[in-house]
Amino acid sequence: MVSRRGFLAGLAVVPLAAGCAARSGAPVPGSATRPLPIPPLAASAVDADGVRRFSLDIRQGTSELLPGKHTPTWGYNGSILGPTLRATRHESVAFTIRNSLPEPTTVHWHGMHLPARCDGGPHQTIAVGGTWEPAWTIDQQGATLWYHPHPHGATEKHVYRGLSGLFLVDDETTDTLALPKEYGVDNIPLVIQDRRFTASGALDESDPTDVGLLGDTIVVNGIAGAHLDVRTDRVRLRVLNGSSGRIYNLAFDDHRAFQLIATDGGLLAAPATLRNIQVSPGERVEMVVELRAGERIMLRSLAIEQRRDIDRAAAFGFDDTIDILQLRAGSLEQSAPVPDSLATMPALVAPGTAPDYTFELKWFMINGRRMDMNRIDMTIPVDSNQVWSVRNNDNWPHNFHVHDVQFQVVDIDGHAPPPALAGWKDTLYTEPQFTYRLAMRFAQHSDPTYPYMFHCHLLLHEDHGMMGQFLVLAPGQQPAPTRMDMPGMASMPTEGTHPGHHG
Ligand code: C2O
Ligand code: CU
Ligand code: CU
């Protein structure tokens, strides 16, 4: 199902000697892969007021996703992806962002708690040639966050062309715990994406499935056929599913166990020992895996298990087994075991708390409606705890993402969440016919004008209007949204565009 096109192209172009210094020197399957690129840490300068300043230029370029092929792509400060931004809790950050693309875009800080006007959703468009200068103070647990475009109706295209970067937040806990911490050495960012190419090596944007553009070639940190040279006996992988619609079920080829230490919003209370972990688009996981000197193991994606009632699962990639990244251990430095206890996680609400809002996910719609830039779906009092109940009432896969907050999964159909869903989340896979109760707190930031978004993070679904917006209001504030000169999606066809669905 998934071709090895990128891998075979690598065999043709890269001299075999490049990757097989180990042991015999005989060609080993996978030996012609290229070393995993590590996105550079973004340069920043702290000014006299203590503000950490970054600048990003969003531009076009060409990238060698496949060896020897020059693919037109988009990137931040480069031709693809973006530098890894890094800042510490309580630090103030400021950005100068220039749009050098031929079309408007936005920069959204996925997973970040921040003022709505800085959120970079569809209301914060950066015109062609324009600049945008958001600034805020970081106040949330250390975590693997990310940034990506969020233009109204065009997010999938912008992300697919290469726009995604990581935003690492550090805090006292992440600094002091004995966890692998050396960026690019034992603390490895992995942006996992699937892509399809035309014969000439351009990104193929044709023929989306009902879950969006589904690729047959895996690219990690911007290249196909990557391997990682491991130098420590424990390595921490900070994974982002940066795909449009592909869900990964990550495991190692020898089924070895690993420790899941963090999810979207940061460290779990305690590591969870797992053999596989499912990651849907937009979600992040951090895992620590142990290797022995000289070993080679493959990180791969197995068939998706959570598929009850999914119609046409094969067409959505659910049956695919795909190699993602080979890990090659040389001689290894010893590292400390993962601590038994990582972070504290007080429950936001009592179990059984009735939901403030319910959301039904079905066919590009939430509660039967599609996104309208000029419709506010809810107003929420600032500094309130909320319980939202989300149900996938469809036979498509969907997930659910909320801006501004990290949430806790209170229960799934009344049952406590499994360990992988027991930490802070901002994006949650929803399996058909299950109900997920989420608790979240909208602290500190209120704004009567600019809304935050909630949506399915399958990018095609988001673009087709599977999104809504809410204002967070201070006491006495009245909604005062600006009218956007942007179409709603109510006029887009619903019936008939996907024959066979719900038929
Ligand atoms: Cu990662 Cu509203 O998005
Ligand atoms: Cu987001
Ligand atoms: Cu969806």
Short mmCIF file of C-alpha atoms and ligand atoms in Angstrom, two decimals:
data_model
loop_
_atom_site.label_atom_id
_atom_site.label_comp_id
_atom_site.label_asym_id
_atom_site.label_seq_id
_atom_site.Cartn_x
_atom_site.Cartn_y
_atom_site.Cartn_z
CA MET A 1 0.00 0.00 0.00
CA VAL A 2 2.64 2.49 1.01
CA SER A 3 5.40 2.57 -1.55
CA ARG A 4 9.06 2.74 -0.77
CA ARG A 5 9.51 5.26 -3.51
CA GLY A 6 11.60 7.60 -1.40
CA PHE A 7 13.72 4.78 -0.10
CA LEU A 8 14.38 3.36 -3.56
CA ALA A 9 15.24 6.80 -4.90
CA GLY A 10 17.76 7.01 -2.07
CA LEU A 11 19.40 3.76 -3.15
CA ALA A 12 19.87 5.09 -6.63
CA VAL A 13 21.54 8.32 -5.64
CA VAL A 14 23.35 8.05 -2.35
CA PRO A 15 26.60 6.07 -2.38
CA LEU A 16 26.21 2.99 -0.26
CA ALA A 17 29.21 3.91 1.84
CA ALA A 18 27.35 6.92 3.21
CA GLY A 19 25.43 5.01 5.80
CA CYS A 20 27.01 1.65 6.43
CA ALA A 21 30.18 2.21 8.38
CA ALA A 22 28.84 -0.27 10.92
CA ARG A 23 30.26 -3.78 11.25
CA SER A 24 30.52 -5.83 8.04
CA GLY A 25 30.33 -3.12 5.41
CA ALA A 26 27.92 -5.29 3.43
CA PRO A 27 24.82 -3.45 2.25
CA VAL A 28 22.19 -3.64 4.96
CA PRO A 29 18.57 -2.95 4.15
CA GLY A 30 18.01 0.69 4.84
CA SER A 31 21.69 1.52 4.74
CA ALA A 32 21.33 4.11 2.01
CA THR A 33 19.10 6.36 4.05
CA ARG A 34 20.12 9.90 4.88
CA PRO A 35 20.85 11.16 8.37
CA LEU A 36 17.84 12.76 10.04
CA PRO A 37 18.03 16.55 9.75
CA ILE A 38 17.47 18.35 13.05
CA PRO A 39 15.61 21.65 12.70
CA PRO A 40 17.97 24.35 14.02
CA LEU A 41 17.10 26.11 17.25
CA ALA A 42 15.81 29.57 16.32
CA ALA A 43 18.13 32.46 17.04
CA SER A 44 16.69 34.88 19.56
CA ALA A 45 17.89 37.92 21.46
CA VAL A 46 16.72 39.03 24.88
CA ASP A 47 16.24 42.80 24.90
CA ALA A 48 16.74 45.25 27.79
CA ASP A 49 13.18 44.59 29.00
CA GLY A 50 13.85 40.87 29.19
CA VAL A 51 11.72 40.06 26.14
CA ARG A 52 13.00 37.22 24.00
CA ARG A 53 12.70 38.28 20.35
CA PHE A 54 12.46 35.99 17.37
CA SER A 55 11.97 36.68 13.71
CA LEU A 56 10.41 34.47 11.11
CA ASP A 57 10.27 34.96 7.37
CA ILE A 58 7.72 32.77 5.60
CA ARG A 59 9.04 32.01 2.16
CA GLN A 60 9.12 29.75 -0.86
CA GLY A 61 12.06 27.55 -1.73
CA THR A 62 12.99 24.10 -2.91
CA SER A 63 13.84 21.12 -0.73
CA GLU A 64 15.33 17.71 -1.21
CA LEU A 65 12.60 15.64 0.43
CA LEU A 66 13.60 12.85 -1.95
CA PRO A 67 17.32 12.50 -2.64
CA GLY A 68 18.26 14.22 -5.87
CA LYS A 69 14.80 15.74 -6.42
CA HIS A 70 14.16 19.44 -5.99
CA THR A 71 10.66 19.91 -4.68
CA PRO A 72 9.09 23.37 -4.44
CA THR A 73 8.19 23.90 -0.77
CA TRP A 74 7.40 26.60 1.76
CA GLY A 75 9.22 27.18 5.03
CA TYR A 76 9.95 29.51 7.90
CA ASN A 77 13.44 31.07 7.60
CA GLY A 78 14.31 28.31 5.14
CA SER A 79 12.80 26.26 2.38
CA ILE A 80 10.85 23.77 4.52
CA LEU A 81 9.54 23.45 8.08
CA GLY A 82 10.88 26.03 10.53
CA PRO A 83 13.45 26.52 13.24
CA THR A 84 12.60 25.12 16.66
CA LEU A 85 11.51 27.96 18.92
CA ARG A 86 12.43 27.55 22.54
CA ALA A 87 11.47 29.60 25.59
CA THR A 88 10.95 29.15 29.31
CA ARG A 89 7.80 29.46 31.35
CA HIS A 90 7.27 33.06 32.57
CA GLU A 91 9.42 34.41 29.79
CA SER A 92 7.99 37.10 27.51
CA VAL A 93 8.39 36.39 23.84
CA ALA A 94 7.94 38.67 20.83
CA PHE A 95 7.97 37.87 17.14
CA THR A 96 8.47 39.77 13.94
CA ILE A 97 6.91 37.64 11.23
CA ARG A 98 7.11 38.56 7.58
CA ASN A 99 5.00 36.94 4.90
CA SER A 100 7.11 36.53 1.76
CA LEU A 101 4.68 34.02 0.24
CA PRO A 102 2.57 34.84 -2.81
CA GLU A 103 -0.61 34.57 -0.70
CA PRO A 104 -1.87 35.57 2.75
CA THR A 105 -1.25 33.21 5.64
CA THR A 106 -1.29 33.18 9.45
CA VAL A 107 0.96 31.72 12.15
CA HIS A 108 -0.89 29.83 14.87
CA TRP A 109 0.82 28.71 18.09
CA HIS A 110 -0.77 25.31 18.58
CA GLY A 111 -1.12 24.35 22.24
CA MET A 112 -0.13 27.76 23.56
CA HIS A 113 -2.02 29.60 26.27
CA LEU A 114 -2.02 33.19 25.00
CA PRO A 115 -4.19 36.24 24.23
CA ALA A 116 -6.66 35.61 21.39
CA ARG A 117 -5.30 38.45 19.26
CA CYS A 118 -1.88 36.70 19.25
CA ASP A 119 -3.30 33.23 18.55
CA GLY A 120 -2.70 33.37 14.81
CA GLY A 121 -5.99 31.79 13.86
CA PRO A 122 -7.94 32.78 10.74
CA HIS A 123 -8.58 36.29 12.12
CA GLN A 124 -4.87 37.21 12.22
CA THR A 125 -4.10 37.18 8.52
CA ILE A 126 -0.67 38.39 7.40
CA ALA A 127 -1.02 40.01 3.98
CA VAL A 128 1.43 39.29 1.18
CA GLY A 129 4.56 41.28 2.01
CA GLY A 130 3.08 42.18 5.39
CA THR A 131 4.39 41.63 8.90
CA TRP A 132 2.76 40.59 12.16
CA GLU A 133 4.21 41.17 15.61
CA PRO A 134 2.55 39.09 18.33
CA ALA A 135 3.96 39.13 21.86
CA TRP A 136 2.90 37.42 25.07
CA THR A 137 4.21 35.96 28.30
CA ILE A 138 4.45 32.19 28.41
CA ASP A 139 2.63 30.65 31.33
CA GLN A 140 2.09 26.95 31.04
CA GLN A 141 3.80 23.67 31.78
CA GLY A 142 6.89 22.74 29.74
CA ALA A 143 5.73 21.00 26.56
CA THR A 144 6.28 20.21 22.91
CA LEU A 145 4.09 22.74 21.11
CA TRP A 146 4.15 23.69 17.44
CA TYR A 147 3.37 26.49 15.04
CA HIS A 148 1.67 26.31 11.67
CA PRO A 149 -0.53 28.32 9.28
CA HIS A 150 -4.27 28.64 9.93
CA PRO A 151 -5.64 30.65 6.98
CA HIS A 152 -9.39 30.35 6.47
CA GLY A 153 -10.06 27.35 4.21
CA ALA A 154 -6.40 26.87 3.15
CA THR A 155 -4.64 25.35 6.14
CA GLU A 156 -4.09 21.94 4.59
CA LYS A 157 -2.35 23.38 1.53
CA HIS A 158 -0.08 25.66 3.57
CA VAL A 159 0.95 22.91 5.98
CA TYR A 160 1.34 20.35 3.19
CA ARG A 161 3.73 22.66 1.35
CA GLY A 162 6.03 22.60 4.34
CA LEU A 163 4.95 25.14 6.95
CA SER A 164 5.29 23.60 10.43
CA GLY A 165 7.76 24.14 13.26
CA LEU A 166 8.17 23.09 16.86
CA PHE A 167 7.90 25.39 19.87
CA LEU A 168 9.48 23.87 22.97
CA VAL A 169 8.51 25.31 26.33
CA ASP A 170 10.83 24.54 29.24
CA ASP A 171 10.01 24.91 32.91
CA GLU A 172 11.61 24.09 36.24
CA THR A 173 10.39 20.51 36.13
CA THR A 174 11.62 19.79 32.63
CA ASP A 175 14.93 21.45 33.54
CA THR A 176 15.54 19.52 36.76
CA LEU A 177 14.25 16.02 36.03
CA ALA A 178 16.76 13.47 34.83
CA LEU A 179 15.42 13.23 31.28
CA PRO A 180 17.39 13.24 28.03
CA LYS A 181 17.74 16.98 27.35
CA GLU A 182 20.43 17.69 24.81
CA TYR A 183 18.61 19.00 21.75
CA GLY A 184 19.46 17.02 18.64
CA VAL A 185 21.63 14.56 20.61
CA ASP A 186 19.41 12.59 23.00
CA ASN A 187 16.38 14.89 22.81
CA ILE A 188 15.22 14.51 19.24
CA PRO A 189 12.41 16.41 17.54
CA LEU A 190 10.49 14.33 14.98
CA VAL A 191 8.01 16.03 12.68
CA ILE A 192 6.31 13.10 10.97
CA GLN A 193 4.39 13.76 7.77
CA ASP A 194 3.16 11.87 4.72
CA ARG A 195 3.55 13.24 1.21
CA ARG A 196 2.89 12.25 -2.36
CA PHE A 197 5.01 13.36 -5.29
CA THR A 198 4.38 13.87 -8.97
CA ALA A 199 6.73 12.29 -11.52
CA SER A 200 8.77 15.49 -11.62
CA GLY A 201 9.14 15.50 -7.84
CA ALA A 202 6.63 18.25 -7.04
CA LEU A 203 4.27 17.76 -4.09
CA ASP A 204 1.12 16.12 -5.39
CA GLU A 205 -1.88 18.05 -4.12
CA SER A 206 -4.44 16.16 -6.19
CA ASP A 207 -7.07 13.62 -5.15
CA PRO A 208 -7.62 14.17 -1.45
CA THR A 209 -9.41 11.36 0.34
CA ASP A 210 -12.24 12.13 2.76
CA VAL A 211 -9.55 12.52 5.44
CA GLY A 212 -7.47 14.83 3.25
CA LEU A 213 -4.25 14.40 1.31
CA LEU A 214 -2.88 11.00 2.15
CA GLY A 215 0.75 10.42 1.22
CA ASP A 216 2.54 7.22 0.28
CA THR A 217 5.94 8.52 1.39
CA ILE A 218 6.85 9.33 4.97
CA VAL A 219 9.02 12.37 5.54
CA VAL A 220 10.56 13.05 8.93
CA ASN A 221 11.95 16.53 9.61
CA GLY A 222 11.57 17.19 5.91
CA ILE A 223 13.21 14.14 4.30
CA ALA A 224 12.15 10.68 3.22
CA GLY A 225 14.20 7.67 4.29
CA ALA A 226 15.79 9.16 7.40
CA HIS A 227 17.92 7.44 10.01
CA LEU A 228 19.07 8.66 13.39
CA ASP A 229 22.50 7.87 14.80
CA VAL A 230 21.90 7.23 18.48
CA ARG A 231 24.73 7.99 20.92
CA THR A 232 23.10 7.43 24.32
CA ASP A 233 21.43 4.33 25.68
CA ARG A 234 18.20 6.26 26.18
CA VAL A 235 16.84 8.61 23.59
CA ARG A 236 13.86 10.93 23.92
CA LEU A 237 11.74 11.31 20.79
CA ARG A 238 9.50 14.38 20.69
CA VAL A 239 7.01 13.47 18.02
CA LEU A 240 4.60 15.73 16.18
CA ASN A 241 2.07 14.24 13.78
CA GLY A 242 2.26 17.04 11.21
CA SER A 243 0.17 15.19 8.63
CA SER A 244 -3.09 16.37 7.12
CA GLY A 245 -5.14 13.29 7.79
CA ARG A 246 -2.90 10.28 8.44
CA ILE A 247 -3.07 8.71 11.88
CA TYR A 248 0.03 6.88 13.10
CA ASN A 249 0.20 3.96 15.50
CA LEU A 250 3.85 4.24 16.52
CA ALA A 251 5.79 1.17 17.57
CA PHE A 252 9.22 -0.37 17.10
CA ASP A 253 9.74 -3.22 14.66
CA ASP A 254 10.83 -5.61 17.44
CA HIS A 255 7.83 -4.58 19.57
CA ARG A 256 10.06 -3.33 22.36
CA ALA A 257 8.46 -1.29 25.09
CA PHE A 258 9.14 2.42 25.50
CA GLN A 259 8.17 4.96 28.11
CA LEU A 260 5.63 7.57 27.20
CA ILE A 261 6.61 10.63 29.26
CA ALA A 262 4.57 13.48 27.78
CA THR A 263 1.60 14.28 25.61
CA ASP A 264 0.44 17.56 24.00
CA GLY A 265 0.54 19.76 27.09
CA GLY A 266 3.64 18.36 28.78
CA LEU A 267 4.87 15.68 31.14
CA LEU A 268 2.55 12.98 32.43
CA ALA A 269 2.23 12.43 36.18
CA ALA A 270 4.27 9.25 35.70
CA PRO A 271 5.82 7.51 32.69
CA ALA A 272 3.62 4.90 31.02
CA THR A 273 5.27 1.77 29.63
CA LEU A 274 3.74 1.05 26.23
CA ARG A 275 4.50 -0.86 23.06
CA ASN A 276 2.56 1.37 20.73
CA ILE A 277 0.93 4.78 20.80
CA GLN A 278 -1.58 6.30 18.43
CA VAL A 279 -0.99 9.88 17.28
CA SER A 280 -3.56 11.73 15.19
CA PRO A 281 -2.89 14.93 13.22
CA GLY A 282 -1.75 17.77 15.46
CA GLU A 283 -1.05 15.57 18.49
CA ARG A 284 2.39 15.26 20.12
CA VAL A 285 3.94 12.54 22.24
CA GLU A 286 7.31 12.29 23.93
CA MET A 287 8.76 8.82 24.38
CA VAL A 288 12.01 7.50 25.80
CA VAL A 289 13.36 4.34 24.22
CA GLU A 290 16.36 2.28 25.32
CA LEU A 291 18.88 0.84 22.90
CA ARG A 292 21.90 -1.44 23.16
CA ALA A 293 25.17 -0.66 21.41
CA GLY A 294 25.21 -1.65 17.75
CA GLU A 295 21.46 -2.19 17.47
CA ARG A 296 19.30 -1.04 14.62
CA ILE A 297 15.61 -0.69 15.20
CA MET A 298 12.88 0.81 13.10
CA LEU A 299 10.24 3.20 14.35
CA ARG A 300 7.20 2.37 12.31
CA SER A 301 3.49 2.88 12.17
CA LEU A 302 1.22 -0.16 12.52
CA ALA A 303 -2.40 -0.56 11.52
CA ILE A 304 -4.78 1.68 13.45
CA GLU A 305 -6.65 -0.17 16.18
CA GLN A 306 -9.29 2.41 17.08
CA ARG A 307 -11.47 1.87 14.06
CA ARG A 308 -14.89 0.81 15.31
CA ASP A 309 -17.47 1.87 12.73
CA ILE A 310 -14.91 3.55 10.47
CA ASP A 311 -16.17 3.33 6.94
CA ARG A 312 -13.49 2.65 4.30
CA ALA A 313 -10.69 2.38 6.86
CA ALA A 314 -8.24 1.13 4.22
CA ALA A 315 -8.80 4.21 2.07
CA PHE A 316 -7.90 6.34 5.09
CA GLY A 317 -4.58 4.55 5.60
CA PHE A 318 -5.74 2.57 8.64
CA ASP A 319 -4.29 -0.71 7.36
CA ASP A 320 -0.85 0.62 6.44
CA THR A 321 2.37 -0.53 8.06
CA ILE A 322 4.95 2.13 7.29
CA ASP A 323 8.59 2.54 8.26
CA ILE A 324 9.24 5.97 9.72
CA LEU A 325 12.76 6.25 11.10
CA GLN A 326 15.62 3.84 11.60
CA LEU A 327 17.50 4.23 14.87
CA ARG A 328 21.15 3.16 14.67
CA ALA A 329 23.01 2.76 17.90
CA GLY A 330 26.79 3.02 17.81
CA SER A 331 28.68 2.83 21.06
CA LEU A 332 26.47 4.38 23.67
CA GLU A 333 26.92 6.72 26.59
CA GLN A 334 24.97 5.75 29.68
CA SER A 335 22.07 7.89 30.82
CA ALA A 336 19.86 8.03 33.88
CA PRO A 337 16.65 6.01 34.02
CA VAL A 338 13.40 7.91 33.57
CA PRO A 339 12.15 9.09 36.98
CA ASP A 340 9.09 7.27 38.37
CA SER A 341 7.25 10.49 38.95
CA LEU A 342 7.28 13.38 36.48
CA ALA A 343 4.73 16.13 37.06
CA THR A 344 1.71 16.88 39.21
CA MET A 345 -1.69 16.85 37.65
CA PRO A 346 -4.52 18.02 39.92
CA ALA A 347 -7.98 17.23 38.53
CA LEU A 348 -9.74 20.34 37.21
CA VAL A 349 -13.25 19.11 37.96
CA ALA A 350 -14.90 16.38 39.98
CA PRO A 351 -15.74 13.21 38.06
CA GLY A 352 -19.33 13.26 36.87
CA THR A 353 -19.50 17.05 36.47
CA ALA A 354 -22.22 17.87 33.95
CA PRO A 355 -20.99 19.31 30.67
CA ASP A 356 -21.28 23.02 29.92
CA TYR A 357 -21.33 22.31 26.19
CA THR A 358 -21.77 19.28 23.99
CA PHE A 359 -20.30 18.84 20.52
CA GLU A 360 -21.37 16.35 17.91
CA LEU A 361 -18.78 15.69 15.22
CA LYS A 362 -20.24 14.62 11.93
CA TRP A 363 -19.34 15.08 8.30
CA PHE A 364 -17.42 18.40 8.17
CA MET A 365 -19.76 19.83 10.80
CA ILE A 366 -19.84 20.40 14.53
CA ASN A 367 -23.36 20.39 15.93
CA GLY A 368 -24.69 20.48 12.39
CA ARG A 369 -22.93 23.74 11.53
CA ARG A 370 -19.92 24.75 9.55
CA MET A 371 -17.44 27.47 10.34
CA ASP A 372 -18.54 31.05 9.83
CA MET A 373 -15.95 33.71 10.51
CA ASN A 374 -18.80 36.04 11.51
CA ARG A 375 -20.54 33.71 13.94
CA ILE A 376 -19.48 33.37 17.57
CA ASP A 377 -20.59 29.94 18.77
CA MET A 378 -20.08 30.43 22.50
CA THR A 379 -18.95 33.03 25.00
CA ILE A 380 -17.06 31.75 28.01
CA PRO A 381 -16.34 33.61 31.24
CA VAL A 382 -12.63 34.11 31.82
CA ASP A 383 -11.11 32.12 34.69
CA SER A 384 -13.84 29.52 34.52
CA ASN A 385 -13.48 25.77 34.44
CA GLN A 386 -15.43 24.19 31.62
CA VAL A 387 -16.54 20.68 30.88
CA TRP A 388 -17.07 19.93 27.21
CA SER A 389 -18.55 16.68 26.00
CA VAL A 390 -17.47 15.64 22.51
CA ARG A 391 -18.99 12.81 20.54
CA ASN A 392 -17.89 11.50 17.17
CA ASN A 393 -21.27 10.61 15.71
CA ASP A 394 -19.87 9.69 12.33
CA ASN A 395 -18.23 6.88 10.42
CA TRP A 396 -15.19 9.01 9.67
CA PRO A 397 -12.23 9.54 11.96
CA HIS A 398 -12.14 12.98 13.56
CA ASN A 399 -10.18 14.62 16.31
CA PHE A 400 -10.94 17.64 18.45
CA HIS A 401 -8.61 20.55 19.14
CA VAL A 402 -9.21 23.57 21.37
CA HIS A 403 -7.17 26.76 21.19
CA ASP A 404 -5.75 28.57 24.25
CA VAL A 405 -5.98 25.66 26.67
CA GLN A 406 -4.68 22.26 27.58
CA PHE A 407 -7.49 19.97 28.69
CA GLN A 408 -7.90 16.84 30.78
CA VAL A 409 -9.86 13.85 29.54
CA VAL A 410 -12.29 13.28 32.41
CA ASP A 411 -13.78 10.11 30.99
CA ILE A 412 -14.51 8.23 27.79
CA ASP A 413 -18.02 6.79 27.78
CA GLY A 414 -17.85 7.06 31.56
CA HIS A 415 -14.54 5.19 31.92
CA ALA A 416 -11.25 6.66 33.10
CA PRO A 417 -8.91 7.46 30.20
CA PRO A 418 -6.01 5.09 29.43
CA PRO A 419 -2.52 6.26 30.55
CA ALA A 420 -1.77 7.79 27.13
CA LEU A 421 -4.76 10.11 27.52
CA ALA A 422 -4.36 10.85 31.22
CA GLY A 423 -2.07 13.88 30.76
CA TRP A 424 -2.63 17.36 29.35
CA LYS A 425 -4.03 17.35 25.85
CA ASP A 426 -5.02 19.99 23.32
CA THR A 427 -5.96 17.60 20.51
CA LEU A 428 -7.78 14.32 21.02
CA TYR A 429 -8.61 11.53 18.62
CA THR A 430 -12.31 10.67 18.76
CA GLU A 431 -13.37 7.21 17.78
CA PRO A 432 -16.84 6.88 16.22
CA GLN A 433 -19.67 6.51 18.72
CA PHE A 434 -17.58 7.33 21.78
CA THR A 435 -18.22 10.31 24.03
CA TYR A 436 -15.26 12.13 25.54
CA ARG A 437 -15.71 14.46 28.48
CA LEU A 438 -12.99 17.15 28.64
CA ALA A 439 -12.18 19.62 31.41
CA MET A 440 -10.34 22.86 30.76
CA ARG A 441 -9.75 26.24 32.32
CA PHE A 442 -9.89 29.46 30.33
CA ALA A 443 -7.53 31.46 32.51
CA GLN A 444 -6.35 35.03 32.36
CA HIS A 445 -6.92 36.17 28.75
CA SER A 446 -10.19 37.75 27.71
CA ASP A 447 -11.04 39.62 24.52
CA PRO A 448 -14.47 40.78 23.31
CA THR A 449 -13.23 41.09 19.73
CA TYR A 450 -11.04 38.14 18.79
CA PRO A 451 -12.29 34.58 19.17
CA TYR A 452 -10.40 31.33 19.71
CA MET A 453 -11.14 28.28 17.58
CA PHE A 454 -12.14 24.70 18.28
CA HIS A 455 -12.04 22.25 15.41
CA CYS A 456 -11.25 18.90 13.92
CA HIS A 457 -7.49 18.84 13.22
CA LEU A 458 -7.79 16.68 10.13
CA LEU A 459 -6.81 19.62 7.99
CA LEU A 460 -9.23 18.98 5.15
CA HIS A 461 -12.08 18.78 7.66
CA GLU A 462 -10.96 22.02 9.26
CA ASP A 463 -10.75 23.70 5.85
CA HIS A 464 -14.22 22.42 4.97
CA GLY A 465 -15.64 24.15 7.99
CA MET A 466 -15.44 21.61 10.82
CA MET A 467 -14.63 24.44 13.20
CA GLY A 468 -16.27 26.90 15.52
CA GLN A 469 -15.25 29.95 17.53
CA PHE A 470 -15.68 31.25 21.05
CA LEU A 471 -14.93 34.46 22.88
CA VAL A 472 -13.52 34.49 26.39
CA LEU A 473 -15.02 37.45 28.24
CA ALA A 474 -14.13 39.31 31.43
CA PRO A 475 -17.00 40.18 33.83
CA GLY A 476 -19.15 42.89 32.25
CA GLN A 477 -17.58 42.55 28.80
CA GLN A 478 -19.96 42.38 25.84
CA PRO A 479 -19.04 40.56 22.63
CA ALA A 480 -17.73 43.00 20.03
CA PRO A 481 -16.42 40.84 17.20
CA THR A 482 -15.14 42.57 14.08
CA ARG A 483 -16.98 41.70 10.93
CA MET A 484 -14.70 39.75 8.65
CA ASP A 485 -14.88 40.10 4.93
CA MET A 486 -14.66 36.34 4.62
CA PRO A 487 -17.28 33.93 3.44
CA GLY A 488 -18.94 31.60 5.85
CA MET A 489 -19.06 28.01 4.80
CA ALA A 490 -22.80 27.59 5.07
CA SER A 491 -23.07 28.09 1.34
CA MET A 492 -20.61 25.32 0.56
CA PRO A 493 -22.27 22.16 -0.68
CA THR A 494 -22.88 19.49 1.89
CA GLU A 495 -25.18 16.97 0.30
CA GLY A 496 -23.82 15.27 -2.73
CA THR A 497 -20.14 16.11 -2.45
CA HIS A 498 -19.30 12.74 -0.97
CA PRO A 499 -21.65 10.22 -2.42
CA GLY A 500 -21.88 7.08 -0.43
CA HIS A 501 -21.28 8.72 2.91
CA HIS A 502 -24.17 8.44 5.32
CA GLY A 503 -26.13 7.07 2.37
CU1 C2O B 1 -3.06 23.26 15.09
CU2 C2O B 1 -6.43 25.50 15.17
O1 C2O B 1 -4.76 24.40 15.07
CU CU B 2 -4.27 25.20 17.72
CU CU B 3 -12.66 15.50 11.13
#
